XYZ file of C-alpha atoms in Angstrom:
533
model
C -0.025 0.047 0.030
C 1.212 3.562 -0.723
C 1.635 5.787 2.122
C 0.202 9.269 1.508
C 0.622 12.145 3.624
C 0.038 15.692 2.673
C -0.627 19.172 4.118
C -3.823 20.852 3.254
C -4.147 24.243 4.923
C -7.742 24.064 5.370
C -9.317 25.123 8.742
C -10.238 21.564 9.567
C -6.842 20.173 8.657
C -4.980 22.853 10.578
C -7.234 22.156 13.724
C -6.707 18.463 13.839
C -4.848 16.298 11.120
C -6.522 13.007 10.459
C -4.413 9.795 10.721
C -4.500 8.525 7.335
C -3.900 4.674 6.588
C -0.094 3.915 6.594
C 0.934 7.550 7.513
C 2.870 6.610 10.537
C 3.335 9.782 12.790
C 1.166 11.974 10.596
C -1.120 12.371 13.633
C 1.545 14.712 15.238
C -0.349 17.773 14.149
C -3.376 16.542 16.102
C -1.351 16.090 19.304
C -0.429 19.856 19.560
C 2.676 22.029 18.922
C 6.120 21.838 20.672
C 6.819 25.325 21.024
C 9.788 26.002 23.221
C 10.318 29.402 25.144
C 13.904 30.216 24.127
C 15.624 32.479 21.619
C 14.957 30.124 18.693
C 11.706 31.822 17.501
C 9.780 32.765 14.377
C 9.833 36.605 14.212
C 7.374 38.820 12.414
C 8.668 42.346 11.550
C 6.291 45.206 11.767
C 6.428 48.785 10.325
C 3.666 50.211 12.616
C 2.922 53.171 10.306
C 1.495 50.831 7.637
C 0.267 47.843 9.662
C -3.198 48.774 11.146
C -4.991 52.019 11.912
C -7.083 51.894 14.969
C -8.228 55.468 15.025
C -9.003 56.418 11.294
C -6.177 58.847 10.673
C -4.691 56.447 7.816
C -1.597 55.881 9.864
C -0.961 52.517 11.696
C -0.651 52.723 15.525
C 0.301 50.441 18.501
C -3.466 50.000 19.288
C -3.795 48.703 15.838
C -0.967 46.124 16.227
C -2.605 45.151 19.532
C -5.899 44.628 17.772
C -4.120 42.323 15.132
C -2.294 40.261 17.648
C -4.512 37.421 17.217
C -3.522 37.365 13.539
C 0.162 36.948 14.644
C -0.515 34.472 17.293
C -3.740 34.080 19.369
C -1.968 31.974 22.014
C -4.236 28.936 21.422
C -2.564 25.875 19.666
C -5.932 24.512 18.695
C -6.834 27.269 16.268
C -5.759 27.790 12.558
C -6.508 31.474 12.051
C -3.028 32.850 13.271
C 0.345 32.614 11.704
C 2.046 30.989 14.611
C 4.895 33.583 15.037
C 6.128 33.949 18.590
C 8.040 37.104 18.397
C 7.560 40.547 16.954
C 10.164 43.144 15.899
C 8.814 46.653 16.045
C 10.583 49.052 13.795
C 11.216 52.262 15.535
C 8.343 53.781 17.486
C 9.971 56.657 19.197
C 9.266 60.149 18.206
C 10.741 61.485 14.870
C 10.259 63.905 12.231
C 10.051 61.279 9.458
C 7.676 58.505 8.659
C 10.186 55.776 8.939
C 11.331 57.055 12.292
C 14.976 55.984 12.194
C 15.926 59.454 13.270
C 14.878 59.638 16.913
C 14.187 62.863 18.739
C 13.453 61.150 22.140
C 14.577 57.484 22.892
C 12.352 57.267 25.877
C 8.932 57.860 24.466
C 6.411 56.769 21.842
C 5.819 58.809 18.591
C 2.345 60.644 18.990
C 1.354 59.153 15.542
C 1.680 55.702 17.248
C 0.056 56.360 20.340
C 1.424 56.519 24.019
C 3.610 54.811 26.440
C 0.431 53.331 28.095
C -0.427 51.925 24.519
C 3.026 50.433 24.245
C 2.717 48.837 27.745
C -0.668 47.275 26.796
C 0.736 45.948 23.576
C 3.592 44.234 25.435
C 1.305 42.825 27.899
C -1.017 41.394 25.418
C 1.974 39.989 23.547
C 3.139 38.174 26.661
C -0.203 36.696 27.267
C -0.086 35.081 23.781
C 3.498 33.865 24.185
C 4.883 36.603 21.758
C 8.068 38.294 22.738
C 8.820 41.929 21.715
C 12.033 43.045 20.455
C 12.458 46.896 19.887
C 14.308 48.556 16.890
C 17.294 50.484 18.761
C 18.836 53.053 16.467
C 22.182 54.106 18.113
C 24.359 55.075 15.247
C 22.718 58.431 14.987
C 19.849 60.678 16.224
C 17.668 63.190 14.373
C 18.932 66.691 13.964
C 15.871 67.611 15.811
C 17.157 65.736 19.057
C 17.643 67.982 21.929
C 21.091 66.896 22.199
C 22.081 67.879 18.812
C 20.075 71.143 19.077
C 22.322 71.826 22.151
C 25.470 70.389 20.577
C 27.368 73.993 20.768
C 27.194 73.588 24.574
C 28.851 71.269 26.951
C 28.451 68.502 27.379
C 26.380 67.906 24.258
C 29.253 69.389 22.178
C 31.097 65.921 22.737
C 27.876 63.722 22.042
C 28.558 63.895 18.314
C 31.570 63.889 15.898
C 32.679 67.372 14.737
C 35.507 68.334 12.426
C 36.861 71.715 11.571
C 37.637 70.647 8.184
C 35.375 69.148 5.473
C 35.540 65.403 5.042
C 33.800 62.453 3.514
C 30.667 61.629 5.483
C 30.403 65.053 7.230
C 27.939 67.870 6.812
C 28.388 71.572 7.214
C 26.844 72.732 10.587
C 24.650 75.844 9.947
C 25.873 79.065 11.613
C 29.330 77.739 12.368
C 32.559 76.524 10.771
C 32.316 73.068 12.033
C 31.270 69.820 10.230
C 29.353 66.980 11.777
C 29.436 63.245 10.846
C 26.291 62.110 9.169
C 27.009 58.908 7.185
C 23.279 58.280 6.202
C 21.748 61.585 5.576
C 22.364 65.265 6.857
C 19.204 64.892 9.059
C 20.870 62.064 10.897
C 24.020 63.171 12.905
C 26.238 60.186 13.930
C 26.717 59.853 17.794
C 30.147 59.847 19.369
C 29.916 56.384 21.019
C 33.371 56.694 22.502
C 31.859 59.323 24.815
C 31.054 58.103 28.390
C 28.208 60.238 28.764
C 26.632 59.138 25.512
C 27.068 55.448 26.772
C 25.442 56.314 30.009
C 22.597 57.637 28.033
C 22.307 54.364 26.173
C 22.386 52.350 29.214
C 19.574 54.333 30.669
C 17.638 54.054 27.377
C 17.859 50.209 27.361
C 16.963 50.061 30.959
C 13.860 52.155 30.239
C 12.416 49.744 27.654
C 13.499 46.716 29.599
C 11.466 48.162 32.505
C 8.664 48.504 29.956
C 8.718 44.684 29.194
C 10.755 44.328 26.029
C 12.461 41.026 25.599
C 15.348 42.458 23.516
C 16.474 44.639 20.733
C 17.285 44.757 17.092
C 20.406 46.904 16.531
C 20.279 49.107 13.437
C 23.415 49.639 11.314
C 25.926 48.179 13.539
C 28.779 48.364 10.978
C 28.344 52.114 10.720
C 29.002 52.722 14.585
C 32.506 53.332 13.635
C 32.588 53.508 9.845
C 35.133 51.127 8.406
C 36.448 49.885 11.722
C 35.081 46.358 12.493
C 37.262 46.178 15.642
C 35.833 49.224 17.133
C 32.261 48.148 16.101
C 32.691 44.839 17.934
C 34.234 46.551 21.058
C 31.087 48.611 21.326
C 28.814 45.848 20.704
C 30.469 43.956 23.312
C 29.991 46.666 25.898
C 26.364 47.185 24.597
C 25.754 43.261 24.972
C 27.092 43.108 28.527
C 25.190 46.194 29.426
C 21.840 44.882 28.173
C 22.395 41.330 29.577
C 23.269 42.801 33.022
C 19.856 44.610 32.895
C 17.964 41.499 31.645
C 19.992 38.207 31.626
C 17.756 36.505 28.863
C 17.482 39.527 26.656
C 17.721 38.649 22.805
C 19.735 40.917 20.677
C 20.172 40.746 16.870
C 22.236 43.147 14.814
C 21.933 44.426 11.317
C 25.489 44.308 9.797
C 24.728 44.547 6.108
C 27.633 42.835 4.543
C 28.701 39.227 3.668
C 29.034 36.464 6.069
C 32.981 36.692 5.994
C 32.479 39.992 7.782
C 29.450 39.733 9.950
C 30.603 36.405 11.255
C 33.271 38.360 13.252
C 30.848 40.405 15.064
C 29.523 37.362 16.902
C 32.732 37.661 19.065
C 30.840 40.618 20.695
C 28.467 38.003 22.449
C 25.403 39.522 20.544
C 23.028 36.592 20.003
C 22.394 36.933 16.348
C 23.164 38.865 13.202
C 21.086 38.820 10.209
C 22.236 36.298 7.539
C 22.400 38.530 4.430
C 23.996 35.842 2.315
C 20.668 34.115 2.087
C 18.326 37.186 1.637
C 17.265 39.420 -1.132
C 16.829 39.061 -4.888
C 20.285 37.835 -5.284
C 20.766 35.768 -2.083
C 20.955 31.964 -1.633
C 17.202 31.606 -1.112
C 16.115 33.406 -4.302
C 18.719 31.600 -6.378
C 17.411 28.187 -5.332
C 13.783 29.050 -5.720
C 14.367 30.584 -9.038
C 16.402 27.702 -10.277
C 19.472 29.731 -11.084
C 21.396 27.809 -8.298
C 21.395 24.096 -8.079
C 19.120 22.887 -5.238
C 22.029 20.805 -3.865
C 23.613 24.102 -3.001
C 20.888 24.878 -0.228
C 21.958 22.049 2.047
C 25.598 22.804 1.526
C 24.975 26.485 2.460
C 23.168 25.496 5.631
C 25.877 23.083 6.537
C 28.528 25.838 6.111
C 26.860 28.577 8.099
C 26.057 26.447 10.778
C 29.540 25.073 10.969
C 30.917 28.601 11.024
C 28.755 29.756 13.766
C 29.544 26.665 15.990
C 33.300 27.533 15.491
C 32.805 30.950 16.910
C 30.440 30.213 19.765
C 28.056 27.563 21.016
C 25.625 30.322 21.875
C 25.488 31.933 18.359
C 22.036 31.817 16.973
C 21.657 32.598 13.219
C 19.024 34.937 12.024
C 17.712 33.919 8.689
C 15.539 36.383 6.806
C 14.194 36.557 3.077
C 13.388 40.206 2.742
C 13.174 43.279 4.999
C 12.045 46.898 4.742
C 15.168 47.948 2.998
C 14.727 45.325 0.264
C 12.343 44.748 -2.677
C 9.487 42.438 -1.896
C 9.944 38.957 -3.008
C 6.846 38.869 -5.173
C 8.897 40.741 -7.818
C 11.693 38.313 -7.879
C 9.706 35.814 -9.907
C 7.742 36.027 -13.286
C 5.923 33.802 -15.575
C 4.708 30.285 -14.996
C 5.188 28.976 -11.337
C 5.890 32.550 -9.991
C 3.487 31.799 -6.922
C 4.904 28.370 -6.244
C 8.431 30.049 -6.285
C 7.248 32.618 -3.713
C 5.879 29.852 -1.469
C 8.991 27.690 -1.811
C 11.250 30.724 -1.030
C 9.257 31.331 2.220
C 9.665 27.750 3.278
C 13.546 27.869 2.589
C 13.768 30.662 4.993
C 11.737 28.930 7.757
C 13.670 25.679 7.232
C 16.807 27.373 8.330
C 18.216 26.992 11.956
C 18.183 29.985 14.287
C 15.655 32.657 14.861
C 13.872 33.118 11.382
C 12.376 36.571 10.405
C 9.257 37.347 8.215
C 8.659 40.755 6.962
C 4.960 41.797 7.351
C 2.959 41.084 3.993
C 5.381 38.570 2.593
C 2.974 35.805 3.652
C 0.543 37.510 1.250
C 2.880 38.038 -1.594
C 2.700 41.774 -1.404
C 4.555 43.887 -3.927
C 6.879 46.679 -3.440
C 10.197 47.875 -5.068
C 12.243 50.873 -6.006
C 12.143 53.759 -3.273
C 11.759 52.727 0.377
C 8.276 53.934 0.744
C 7.133 51.408 -1.856
C 8.793 48.625 0.261
C 6.632 49.763 3.193
C 3.062 49.700 1.686
C 0.048 49.110 3.661
C -0.705 45.709 5.079
C -3.390 44.359 2.747
C -6.112 43.095 5.447
C -9.049 43.319 2.813
C -9.839 44.694 -0.715
C -13.428 45.197 0.341
C -13.390 46.073 4.056
C -11.247 48.897 4.442
C -11.593 49.189 8.378
C -8.189 49.665 9.786
C -6.409 49.975 6.298
C -3.441 52.403 6.432
C -2.761 54.908 3.643
C 0.971 54.131 3.712
C 3.866 56.743 3.253
C 3.017 59.816 1.573
C 5.640 59.471 -1.241
C 4.783 55.852 -2.071
C 4.019 55.130 -5.541
C 0.649 53.958 -6.665
C 0.579 50.341 -7.607
C -1.775 47.471 -7.445
C -1.001 44.082 -5.536
C -0.473 40.916 -7.623
C -2.102 38.621 -5.158
C -5.360 38.890 -3.058
C -5.738 40.609 0.270
C -5.614 38.569 3.590
C -9.292 37.936 3.824
C -9.648 36.322 0.428
C -6.302 34.354 0.886
C -7.622 33.020 4.097
C -10.451 31.263 2.350
C -8.202 29.665 -0.252
C -6.467 26.530 1.054
C -3.720 26.870 -1.519
C -2.922 30.531 -0.993
C 0.452 31.929 -0.148
C -0.946 32.806 3.260
C -1.937 29.345 4.188
C 1.187 28.044 2.824
C 3.167 30.156 5.171
C 0.963 29.119 8.140
C 1.861 25.560 7.103
C 5.511 26.355 7.007
C 5.585 28.196 10.339
C 3.622 25.223 11.946
C 6.244 22.658 10.651
C 8.741 24.991 12.495
C 6.595 24.942 15.705
C 5.966 21.253 15.649
C 9.428 19.971 15.312
C 12.034 22.038 17.552
C 15.011 20.296 15.599
C 13.950 22.407 12.530
C 15.150 25.711 14.229
C 17.565 24.236 16.816
C 19.226 21.286 14.930
C 22.145 20.647 12.951
C 22.176 20.083 9.143
C 23.912 17.191 7.556
C 23.768 17.434 3.754
C 22.846 14.180 1.983
C 25.107 14.536 -1.277
C 23.979 11.343 -2.854
C 20.399 12.327 -2.944
C 20.961 15.993 -3.897
C 21.115 17.282 -7.421
C 20.114 20.357 -9.324
C 16.458 19.847 -8.642
C 16.687 18.071 -5.167
C 17.934 19.336 -1.865
C 18.279 16.526 0.616
C 19.612 16.961 4.148
C 19.115 15.605 7.678
C 18.330 17.890 10.487
C 19.608 16.437 13.713
C 19.581 17.504 17.282
C 22.878 19.094 18.273
C 24.944 17.410 20.914
C 24.493 19.162 24.262
C 20.853 20.616 23.308
C 18.586 20.539 26.122
C 15.089 20.790 24.639
C 12.888 17.866 24.525
C 11.558 16.442 21.168
C 9.965 13.303 19.758
C 12.014 13.580 16.621
C 15.789 13.993 17.081
C 16.244 13.606 13.381
C 14.361 14.391 10.304
C 15.207 13.762 6.503
C 14.171 16.689 4.454
C 13.663 16.448 0.692
C 12.912 19.631 -1.428
C 11.895 19.626 -4.980
C 12.725 23.087 -6.600
C 11.536 21.979 -10.134
C 8.305 22.485 -11.923
C 7.676 18.817 -12.194
C 7.309 15.813 -9.872
C 10.486 14.041 -8.814
C 11.092 10.595 -7.361
C 13.882 10.079 -4.876
C 14.879 6.701 -3.852
C 16.207 7.028 -0.248
C 17.325 3.396 -0.188
C 20.220 4.248 -2.156
C 21.694 6.385 0.698
C 22.765 4.592 4.036
C 22.075 7.728 6.075
C 18.472 8.187 4.589
C 17.121 4.679 4.042
C 15.649 4.296 7.561
C 13.432 7.426 7.150
C 10.245 5.692 6.277
C 7.539 7.893 7.615
C 6.399 11.144 5.900
C 5.549 13.234 8.985
C 4.814 16.521 7.240
C 4.617 17.819 3.873
C 4.490 21.377 2.294
C 2.987 21.250 -1.268
C 1.951 24.269 -3.304
C -1.132 22.568 -4.892
C -3.563 19.627 -4.274
C -0.707 17.106 -5.311
C 0.471 15.007 -2.503
C 3.862 13.575 -1.257
C 3.820 9.893 -1.487
C 6.118 7.130 -0.104
C 6.298 3.616 -1.254
C 8.977 0.951 -0.740
C 11.793 3.520 -0.257
C 10.709 5.821 -2.999
C 9.499 9.413 -2.208
C 7.517 11.174 -4.771
C 7.565 14.865 -4.359
C 5.374 17.057 -6.405
C 6.746 20.231 -8.232
C 8.093 22.604 -5.631
C 7.145 20.240 -2.815
C 8.740 19.335 0.266
C 8.583 16.125 2.240
C 9.711 15.724 5.889
C 10.410 12.246 6.864
C 11.162 10.606 10.230
C 12.775 7.231 10.964
C 10.430 4.179 10.950
C 8.479 2.061 8.493
């Protein structure tokens, strides 16, 4: 008899998977999730301005995020209406003169467009009730020129809060009404802080303590490679101080840094003790994930790439946690990476490739809907598409955003379609939440089963890991081609004992099948197998 096991993202299936004849442990979905309260999470990045508007002014706000928490995670493992993410990253929420708010004027308050500190406290409290951690964007490279520190920078002690020069030089701007120049690497409205100054460090210590006192679980650090432009050693020294400072305030705080460069550089930054750095090698239109999904890179390279990054991290530290992501607010959205036949399937597959990586995986809001957005930054931060008919809570988006139509339906329509991008993402996140070894394990590439269309690897529990799991090893087979493929696992000694398809991610109604050592995987499908017959 053939053993058929597949994932259909219908409400009934998500709530309770039926044990089909010969499916082995396919009933695991019915037994509940195995979500562990640690730093290996699935994180949802939110641009508050464009997420959900609670007061009708066209601008998203903190009350709007609170209102939509049940979409991110309702705290009930038996429901199927939420994504299943268990951490949110809030892009900057402090007062700022710009829509993006990366130029802060007061580090210890909430921008009035977003609400109040009481609204923030309520959001954090409601997140924690649902098992959602909250990390806050911390912008320390620069402030706004409107910040009181900069406005008083002609006076002590604030004249030492920033970097001034009496001579013009690269990366510096003329200070109006004086013969001085101030460092501003990103934009004239963003003067760089003097992070060597003890008073500035004391201010930062006070800022992190303030937000920890308000319940945040950690921080996302903006632009860490620009703290001291061109000087990795000094950047690492500052990050070491910052990490030690935050961990002294909250021992289990999670910190992830944005070091926008290749892995040969950002891997050095783990010496600071910071938990994670975003894995830029895998991200964006030219990264590993897009290359595999597009078919311009051999599927076999995926498992090899996972092995490599995990090995590199392990050599640096046994506490280093990778931070895989596919897109973010500075990148073109992934719906534009693929055209023609199979483009929607490739969007889904790429989302799974991100979520199958070890570490703390990040999802940019709206990617689970296949939202569009490219070109200038405003386009990449378009309003979350809740509905095309009910405009309650819909945001206007940044004022300078171009007018364009989305390629795929809004959330309410996708929720009703079992084969939508949204329901595929839910299924991929659920896989991550069911099997702790997915996020926390070690990848062993299976060369003999991998080729240009098939990625085959074993994800096994790392030595010394303390979490509990039913499945210490899984065989994962990924078909990146546009046609069904058969993989004979009996030809590989490492893989031949994996006889149970325990989970499957398929982009259509086709099913993964197992029969006598042969696994049939539909186009763009993923089969997850455990040991047994």
